[in-house]
Short mmCIF file of N, CA and C in Angstrom, two decimals:
data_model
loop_
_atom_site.label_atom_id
_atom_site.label_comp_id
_atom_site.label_asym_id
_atom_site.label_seq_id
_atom_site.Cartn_x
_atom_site.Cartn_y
_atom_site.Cartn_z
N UNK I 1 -115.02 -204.61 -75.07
CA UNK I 1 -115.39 -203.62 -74.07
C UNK I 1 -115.02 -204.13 -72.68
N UNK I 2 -114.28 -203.75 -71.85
CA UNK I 2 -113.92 -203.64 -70.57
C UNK I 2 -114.57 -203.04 -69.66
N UNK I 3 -115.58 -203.18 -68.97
CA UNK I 3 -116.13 -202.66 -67.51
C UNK I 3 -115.25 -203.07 -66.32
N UNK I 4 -115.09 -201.66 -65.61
CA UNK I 4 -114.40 -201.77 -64.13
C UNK I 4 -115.22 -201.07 -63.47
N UNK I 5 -115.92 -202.27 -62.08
CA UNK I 5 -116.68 -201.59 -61.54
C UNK I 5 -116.21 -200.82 -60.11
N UNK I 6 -116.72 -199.82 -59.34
CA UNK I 6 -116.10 -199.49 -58.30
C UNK I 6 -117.17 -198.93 -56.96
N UNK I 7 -116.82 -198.60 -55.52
CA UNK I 7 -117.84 -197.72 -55.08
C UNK I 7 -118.20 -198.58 -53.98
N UNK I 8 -117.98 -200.06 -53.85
CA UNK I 8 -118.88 -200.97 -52.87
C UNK I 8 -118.05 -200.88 -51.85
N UNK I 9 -118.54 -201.41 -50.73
CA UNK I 9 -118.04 -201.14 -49.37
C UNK I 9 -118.94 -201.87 -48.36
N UNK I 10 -118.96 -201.36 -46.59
CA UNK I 10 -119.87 -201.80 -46.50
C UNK I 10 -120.71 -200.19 -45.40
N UNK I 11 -121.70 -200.83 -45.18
CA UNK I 11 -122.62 -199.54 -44.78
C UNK I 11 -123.63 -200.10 -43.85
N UNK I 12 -123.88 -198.79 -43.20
CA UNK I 12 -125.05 -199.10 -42.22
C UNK I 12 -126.37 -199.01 -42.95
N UNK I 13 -127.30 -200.25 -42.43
CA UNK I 13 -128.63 -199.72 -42.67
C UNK I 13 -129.51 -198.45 -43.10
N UNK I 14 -129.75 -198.43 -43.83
CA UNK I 14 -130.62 -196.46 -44.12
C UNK I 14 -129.64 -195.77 -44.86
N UNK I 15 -128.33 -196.52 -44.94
CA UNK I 15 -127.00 -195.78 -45.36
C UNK I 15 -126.96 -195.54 -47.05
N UNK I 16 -125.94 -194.82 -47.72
CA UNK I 16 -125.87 -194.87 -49.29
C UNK I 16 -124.89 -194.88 -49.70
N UNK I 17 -124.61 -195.90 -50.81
CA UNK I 17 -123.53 -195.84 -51.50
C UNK I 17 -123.64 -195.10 -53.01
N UNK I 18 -122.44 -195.36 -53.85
CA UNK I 18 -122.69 -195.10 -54.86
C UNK I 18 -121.70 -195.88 -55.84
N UNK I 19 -122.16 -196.96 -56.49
CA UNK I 19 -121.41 -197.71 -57.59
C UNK I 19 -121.25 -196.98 -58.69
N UNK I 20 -119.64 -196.92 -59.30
CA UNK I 20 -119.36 -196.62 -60.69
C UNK I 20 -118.41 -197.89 -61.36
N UNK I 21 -119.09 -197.63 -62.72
CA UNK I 21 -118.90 -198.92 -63.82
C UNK I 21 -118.41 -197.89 -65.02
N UNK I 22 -116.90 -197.78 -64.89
CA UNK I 22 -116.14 -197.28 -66.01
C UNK I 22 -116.01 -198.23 -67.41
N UNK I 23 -116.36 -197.96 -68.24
CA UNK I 23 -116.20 -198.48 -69.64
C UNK I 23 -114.91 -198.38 -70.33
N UNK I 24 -114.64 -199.21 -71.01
CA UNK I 24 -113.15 -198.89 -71.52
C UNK I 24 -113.68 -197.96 -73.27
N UNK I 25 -115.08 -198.15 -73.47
CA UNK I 25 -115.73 -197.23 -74.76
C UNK I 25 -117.50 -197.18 -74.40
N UNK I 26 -117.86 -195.92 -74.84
CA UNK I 26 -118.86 -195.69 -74.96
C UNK I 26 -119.12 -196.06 -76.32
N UNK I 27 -120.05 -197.02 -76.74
CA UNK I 27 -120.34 -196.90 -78.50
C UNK I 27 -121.37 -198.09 -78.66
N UNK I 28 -121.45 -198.17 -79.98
CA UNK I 28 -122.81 -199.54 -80.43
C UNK I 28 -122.52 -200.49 -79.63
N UNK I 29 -121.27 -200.92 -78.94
CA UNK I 29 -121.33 -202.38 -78.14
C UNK I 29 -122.34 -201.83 -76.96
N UNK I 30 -121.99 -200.81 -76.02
CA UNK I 30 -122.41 -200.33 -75.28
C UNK I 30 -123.71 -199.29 -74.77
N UNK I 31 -124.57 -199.96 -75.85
CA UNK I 31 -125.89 -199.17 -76.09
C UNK I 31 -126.78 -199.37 -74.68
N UNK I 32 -127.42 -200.37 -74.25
CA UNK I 32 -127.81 -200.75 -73.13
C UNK I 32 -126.74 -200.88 -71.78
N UNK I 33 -127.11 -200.70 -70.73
CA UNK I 33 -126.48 -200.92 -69.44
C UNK I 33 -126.86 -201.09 -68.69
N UNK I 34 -126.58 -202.00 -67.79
CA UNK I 34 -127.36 -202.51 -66.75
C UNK I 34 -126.63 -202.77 -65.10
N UNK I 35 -126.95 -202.28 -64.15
CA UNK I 35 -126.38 -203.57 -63.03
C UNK I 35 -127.26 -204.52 -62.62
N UNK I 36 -126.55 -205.86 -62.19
CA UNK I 36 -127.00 -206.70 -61.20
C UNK I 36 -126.40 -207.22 -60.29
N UNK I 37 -127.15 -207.81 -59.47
CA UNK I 37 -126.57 -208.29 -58.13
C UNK I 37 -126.53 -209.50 -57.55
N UNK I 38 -125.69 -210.24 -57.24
CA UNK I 38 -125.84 -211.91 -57.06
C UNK I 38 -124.96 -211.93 -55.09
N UNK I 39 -126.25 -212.08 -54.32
CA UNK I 39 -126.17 -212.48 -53.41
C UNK I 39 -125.70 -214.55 -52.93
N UNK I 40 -124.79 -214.62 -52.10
CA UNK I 40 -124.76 -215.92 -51.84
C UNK I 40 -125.48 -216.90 -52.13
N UNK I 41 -125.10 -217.99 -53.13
CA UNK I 41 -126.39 -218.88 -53.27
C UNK I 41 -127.16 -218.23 -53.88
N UNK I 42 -127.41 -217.26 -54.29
CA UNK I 42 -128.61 -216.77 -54.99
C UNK I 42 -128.28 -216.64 -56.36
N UNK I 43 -129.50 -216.46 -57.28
CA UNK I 43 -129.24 -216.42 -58.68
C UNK I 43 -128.63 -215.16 -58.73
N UNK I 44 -128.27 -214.28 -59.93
CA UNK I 44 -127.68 -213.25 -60.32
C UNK I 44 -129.44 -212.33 -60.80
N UNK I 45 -129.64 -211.57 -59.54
CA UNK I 45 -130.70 -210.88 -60.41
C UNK I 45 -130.16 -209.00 -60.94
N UNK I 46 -131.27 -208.91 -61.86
CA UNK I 46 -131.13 -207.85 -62.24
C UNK I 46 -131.97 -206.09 -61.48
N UNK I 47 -130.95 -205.39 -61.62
CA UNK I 47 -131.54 -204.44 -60.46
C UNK I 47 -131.69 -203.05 -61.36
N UNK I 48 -131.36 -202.48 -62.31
CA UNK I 48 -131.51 -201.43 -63.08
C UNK I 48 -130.76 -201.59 -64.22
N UNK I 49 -131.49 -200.75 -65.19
CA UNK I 49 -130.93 -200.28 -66.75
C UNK I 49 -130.63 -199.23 -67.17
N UNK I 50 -130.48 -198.58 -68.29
CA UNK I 50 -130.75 -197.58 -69.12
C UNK I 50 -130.07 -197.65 -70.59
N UNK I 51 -130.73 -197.34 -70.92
CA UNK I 51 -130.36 -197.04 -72.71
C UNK I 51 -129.62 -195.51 -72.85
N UNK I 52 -128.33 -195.67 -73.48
CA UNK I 52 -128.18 -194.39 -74.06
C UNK I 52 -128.50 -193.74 -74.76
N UNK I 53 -129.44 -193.99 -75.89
CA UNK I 53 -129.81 -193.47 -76.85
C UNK I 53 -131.09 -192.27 -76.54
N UNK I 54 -131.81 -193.08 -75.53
CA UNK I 54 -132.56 -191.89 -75.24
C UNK I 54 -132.63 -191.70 -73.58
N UNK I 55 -131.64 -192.34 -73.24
CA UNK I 55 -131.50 -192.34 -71.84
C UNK I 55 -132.74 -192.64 -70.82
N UNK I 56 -133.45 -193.65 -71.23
CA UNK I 56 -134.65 -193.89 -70.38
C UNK I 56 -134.07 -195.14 -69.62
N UNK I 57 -134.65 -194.93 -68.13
CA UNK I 57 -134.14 -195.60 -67.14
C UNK I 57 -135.14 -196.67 -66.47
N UNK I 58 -134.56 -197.93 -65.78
CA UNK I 58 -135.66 -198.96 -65.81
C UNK I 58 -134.90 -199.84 -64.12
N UNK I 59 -135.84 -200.02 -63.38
CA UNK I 59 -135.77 -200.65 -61.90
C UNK I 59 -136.38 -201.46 -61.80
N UNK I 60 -135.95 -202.93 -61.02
CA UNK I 60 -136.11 -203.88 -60.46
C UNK I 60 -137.31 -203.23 -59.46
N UNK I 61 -138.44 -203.70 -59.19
CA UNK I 61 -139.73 -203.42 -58.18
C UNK I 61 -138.44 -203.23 -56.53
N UNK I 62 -137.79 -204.23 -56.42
CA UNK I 62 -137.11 -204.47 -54.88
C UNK I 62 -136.42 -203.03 -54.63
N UNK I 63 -135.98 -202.02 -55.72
CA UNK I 63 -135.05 -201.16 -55.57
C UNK I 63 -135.42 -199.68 -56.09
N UNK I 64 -136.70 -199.78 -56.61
CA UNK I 64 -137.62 -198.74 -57.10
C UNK I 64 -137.55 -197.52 -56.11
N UNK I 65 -137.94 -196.10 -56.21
CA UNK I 65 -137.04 -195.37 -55.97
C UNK I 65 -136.38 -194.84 -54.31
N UNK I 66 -135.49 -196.15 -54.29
CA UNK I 66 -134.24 -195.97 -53.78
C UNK I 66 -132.71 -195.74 -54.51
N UNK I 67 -133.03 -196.77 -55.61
CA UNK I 67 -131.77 -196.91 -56.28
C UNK I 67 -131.91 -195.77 -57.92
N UNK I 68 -131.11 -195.31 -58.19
CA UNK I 68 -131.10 -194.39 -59.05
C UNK I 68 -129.78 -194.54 -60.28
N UNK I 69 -129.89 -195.07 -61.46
CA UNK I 69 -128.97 -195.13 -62.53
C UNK I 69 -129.22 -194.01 -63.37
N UNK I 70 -127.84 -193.66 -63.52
CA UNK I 70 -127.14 -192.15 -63.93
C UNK I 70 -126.01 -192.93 -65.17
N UNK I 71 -126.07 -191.89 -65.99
CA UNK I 71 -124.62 -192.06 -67.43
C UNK I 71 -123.85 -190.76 -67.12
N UNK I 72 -122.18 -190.74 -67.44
CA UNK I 72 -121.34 -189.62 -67.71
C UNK I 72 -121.19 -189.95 -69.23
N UNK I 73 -121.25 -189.50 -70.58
CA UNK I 73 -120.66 -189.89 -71.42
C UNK I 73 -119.47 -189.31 -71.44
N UNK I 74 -119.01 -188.46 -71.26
CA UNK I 74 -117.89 -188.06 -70.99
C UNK I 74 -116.55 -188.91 -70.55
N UNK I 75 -116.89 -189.29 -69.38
CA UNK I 75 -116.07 -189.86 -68.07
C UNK I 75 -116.65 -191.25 -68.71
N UNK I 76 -117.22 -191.93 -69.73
CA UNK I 76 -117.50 -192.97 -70.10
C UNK I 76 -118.03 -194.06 -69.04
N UNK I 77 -118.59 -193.36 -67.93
CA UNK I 77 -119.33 -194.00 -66.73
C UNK I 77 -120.49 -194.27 -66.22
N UNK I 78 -120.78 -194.96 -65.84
CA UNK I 78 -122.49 -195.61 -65.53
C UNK I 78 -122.78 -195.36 -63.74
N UNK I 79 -123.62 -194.91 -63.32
CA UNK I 79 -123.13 -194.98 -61.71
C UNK I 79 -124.63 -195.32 -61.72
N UNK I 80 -124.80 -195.48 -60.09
CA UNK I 80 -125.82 -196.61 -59.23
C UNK I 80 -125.68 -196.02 -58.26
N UNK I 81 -126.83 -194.82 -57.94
CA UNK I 81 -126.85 -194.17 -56.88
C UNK I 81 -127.65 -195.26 -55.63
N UNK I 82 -127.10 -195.59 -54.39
CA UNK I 82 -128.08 -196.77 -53.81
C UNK I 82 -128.27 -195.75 -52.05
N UNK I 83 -129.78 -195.81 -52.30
CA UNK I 83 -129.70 -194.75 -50.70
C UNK I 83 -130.85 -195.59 -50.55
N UNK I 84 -131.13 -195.45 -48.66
CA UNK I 84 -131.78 -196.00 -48.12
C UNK I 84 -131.92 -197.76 -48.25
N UNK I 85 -130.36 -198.13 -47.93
CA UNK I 85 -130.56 -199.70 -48.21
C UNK I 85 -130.55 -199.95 -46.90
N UNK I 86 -130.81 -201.39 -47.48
CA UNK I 86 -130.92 -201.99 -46.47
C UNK I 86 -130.65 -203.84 -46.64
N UNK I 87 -130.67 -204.29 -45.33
CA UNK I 87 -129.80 -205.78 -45.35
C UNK I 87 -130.13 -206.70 -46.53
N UNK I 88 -131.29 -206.75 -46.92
CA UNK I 88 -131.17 -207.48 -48.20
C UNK I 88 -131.13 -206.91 -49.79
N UNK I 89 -129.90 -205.97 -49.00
CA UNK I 89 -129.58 -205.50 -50.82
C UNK I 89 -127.43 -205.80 -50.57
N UNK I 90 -127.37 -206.59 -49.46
CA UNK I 90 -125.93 -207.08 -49.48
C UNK I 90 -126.16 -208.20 -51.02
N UNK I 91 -124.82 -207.51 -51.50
CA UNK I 91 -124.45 -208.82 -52.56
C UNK I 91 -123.79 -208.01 -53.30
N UNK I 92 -123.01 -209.03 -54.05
CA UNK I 92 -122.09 -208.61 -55.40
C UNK I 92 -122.92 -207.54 -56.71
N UNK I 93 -122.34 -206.35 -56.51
CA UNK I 93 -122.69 -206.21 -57.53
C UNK I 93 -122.13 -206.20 -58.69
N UNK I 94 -122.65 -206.18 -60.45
CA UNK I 94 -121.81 -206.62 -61.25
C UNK I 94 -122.64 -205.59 -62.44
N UNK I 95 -121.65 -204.74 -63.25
CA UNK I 95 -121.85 -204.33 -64.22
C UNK I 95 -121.90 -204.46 -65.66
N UNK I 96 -122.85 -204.57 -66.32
CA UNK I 96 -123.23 -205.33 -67.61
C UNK I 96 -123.76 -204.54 -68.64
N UNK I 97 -123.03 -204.75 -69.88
CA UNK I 97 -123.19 -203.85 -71.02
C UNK I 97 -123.84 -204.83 -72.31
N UNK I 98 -124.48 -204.21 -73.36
CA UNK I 98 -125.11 -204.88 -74.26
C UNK I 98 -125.22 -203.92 -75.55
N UNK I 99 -125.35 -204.33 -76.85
CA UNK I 99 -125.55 -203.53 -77.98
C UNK I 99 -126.55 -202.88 -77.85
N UNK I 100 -127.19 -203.74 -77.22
CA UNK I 100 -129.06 -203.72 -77.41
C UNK I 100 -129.96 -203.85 -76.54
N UNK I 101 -129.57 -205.11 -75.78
CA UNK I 101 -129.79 -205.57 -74.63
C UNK I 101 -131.64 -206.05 -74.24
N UNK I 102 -131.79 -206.17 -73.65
CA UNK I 102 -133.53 -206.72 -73.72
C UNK I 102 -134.42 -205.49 -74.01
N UNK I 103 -135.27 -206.06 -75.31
CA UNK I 103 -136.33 -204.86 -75.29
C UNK I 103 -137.22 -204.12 -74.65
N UNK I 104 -137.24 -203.46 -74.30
CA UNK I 104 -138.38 -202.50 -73.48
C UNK I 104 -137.61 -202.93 -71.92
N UNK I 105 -136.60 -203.10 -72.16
CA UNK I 105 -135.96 -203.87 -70.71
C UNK I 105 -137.05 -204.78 -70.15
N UNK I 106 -137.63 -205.57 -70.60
CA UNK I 106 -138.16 -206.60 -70.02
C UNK I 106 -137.78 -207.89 -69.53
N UNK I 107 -138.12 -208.01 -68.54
CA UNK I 107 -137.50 -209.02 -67.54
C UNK I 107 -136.34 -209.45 -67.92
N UNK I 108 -134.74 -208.47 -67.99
CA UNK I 108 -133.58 -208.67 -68.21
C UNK I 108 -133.42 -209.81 -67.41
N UNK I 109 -132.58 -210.62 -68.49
CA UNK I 109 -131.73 -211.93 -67.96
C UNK I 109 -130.17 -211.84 -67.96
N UNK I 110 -129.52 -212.11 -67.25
CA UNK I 110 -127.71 -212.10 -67.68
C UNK I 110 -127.15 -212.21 -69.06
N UNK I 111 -127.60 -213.44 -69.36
CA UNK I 111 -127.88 -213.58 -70.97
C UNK I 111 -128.19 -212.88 -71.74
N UNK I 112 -128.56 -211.73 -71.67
CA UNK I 112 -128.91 -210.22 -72.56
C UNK I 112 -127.88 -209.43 -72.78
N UNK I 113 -126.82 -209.89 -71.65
CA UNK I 113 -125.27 -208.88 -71.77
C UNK I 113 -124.23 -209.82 -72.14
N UNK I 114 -123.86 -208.70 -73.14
CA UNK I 114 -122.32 -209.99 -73.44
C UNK I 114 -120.86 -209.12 -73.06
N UNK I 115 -121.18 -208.06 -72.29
CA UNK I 115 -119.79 -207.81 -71.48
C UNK I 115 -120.30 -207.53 -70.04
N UNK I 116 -119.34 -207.44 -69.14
CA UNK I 116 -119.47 -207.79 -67.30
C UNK I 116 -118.14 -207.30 -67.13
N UNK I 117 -118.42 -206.89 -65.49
CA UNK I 117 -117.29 -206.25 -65.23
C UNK I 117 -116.78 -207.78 -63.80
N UNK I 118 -116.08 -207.16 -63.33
CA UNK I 118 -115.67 -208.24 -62.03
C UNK I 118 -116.38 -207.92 -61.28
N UNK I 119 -117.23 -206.91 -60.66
CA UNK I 119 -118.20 -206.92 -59.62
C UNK I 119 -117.21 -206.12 -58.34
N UNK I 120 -118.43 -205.45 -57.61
CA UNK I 120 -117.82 -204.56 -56.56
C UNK I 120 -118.63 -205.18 -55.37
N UNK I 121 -118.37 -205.29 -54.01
CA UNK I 121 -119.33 -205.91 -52.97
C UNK I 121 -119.34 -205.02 -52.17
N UNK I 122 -120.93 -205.38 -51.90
CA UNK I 122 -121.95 -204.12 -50.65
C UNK I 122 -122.88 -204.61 -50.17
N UNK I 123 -121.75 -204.73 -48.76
CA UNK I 123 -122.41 -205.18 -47.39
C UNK I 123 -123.46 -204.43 -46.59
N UNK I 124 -124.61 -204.63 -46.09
CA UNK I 124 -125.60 -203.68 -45.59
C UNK I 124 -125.65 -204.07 -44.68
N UNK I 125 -125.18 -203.91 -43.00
CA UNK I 125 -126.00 -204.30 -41.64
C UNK I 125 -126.08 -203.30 -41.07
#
């Protein structure tokens, strides 16, 4: 499975972007989905999920509802609606797919995904 992520840039404060994470297949590899975000020096944390199967959606407390994860199955795409950011949501973001991925999405680790895309960057001042 191939993820290409896209959408980052940079933006003013209060401003919104919107990340898309094209899949090269929608299917059993790609049951769970997730982004995260790895700021400088910082660990790689995790910022939202969702399952396709029943499409229930899951947020990091820091990004709760600002940030909004959406599926196309169609367009085989994952997007990351991000409004009202702000400076400490600059960092890499990186798109991550899983069969299965952590249950009940609980406290997702990187280690839960075994495909990643190269990451898109979004600067906030």
């Amino acid at each position: 499975v191939q993820l290409v992520e896209s959408g980052g840039g940079s933006v003013q404060v209060g401003g919104s972007l919107r990340l898309s994470c094209k899949a090269s297949e929608l299917s059993y590899s790609t049951g769970c989905m997730a982004w995260f975000r790895q700021a400088p020096g910082q660990a790689r944390e995790w910022v939202a999920g969702i399952y396709f199967g029943g499409g229930s959606t899951y947020y990091a407390e820091s990004v709760k509802g600002r940030f909004t994860i959406s599926k196309d199955f169609i367009k085989n795409t994952v997007y990351l609606q991000m409004n009202s950011l702000k400076v400490e949501d600059t960092a890499m973001y990186y798109c991550a797919a899983d069969s299965v991925g952590p249950i009940g999405m609980l406290d997702p680790q990187p280690t839960d995904f075994n495909y990643w895309g190269q990451g898109t960057q979004v600067t906030v001042s």
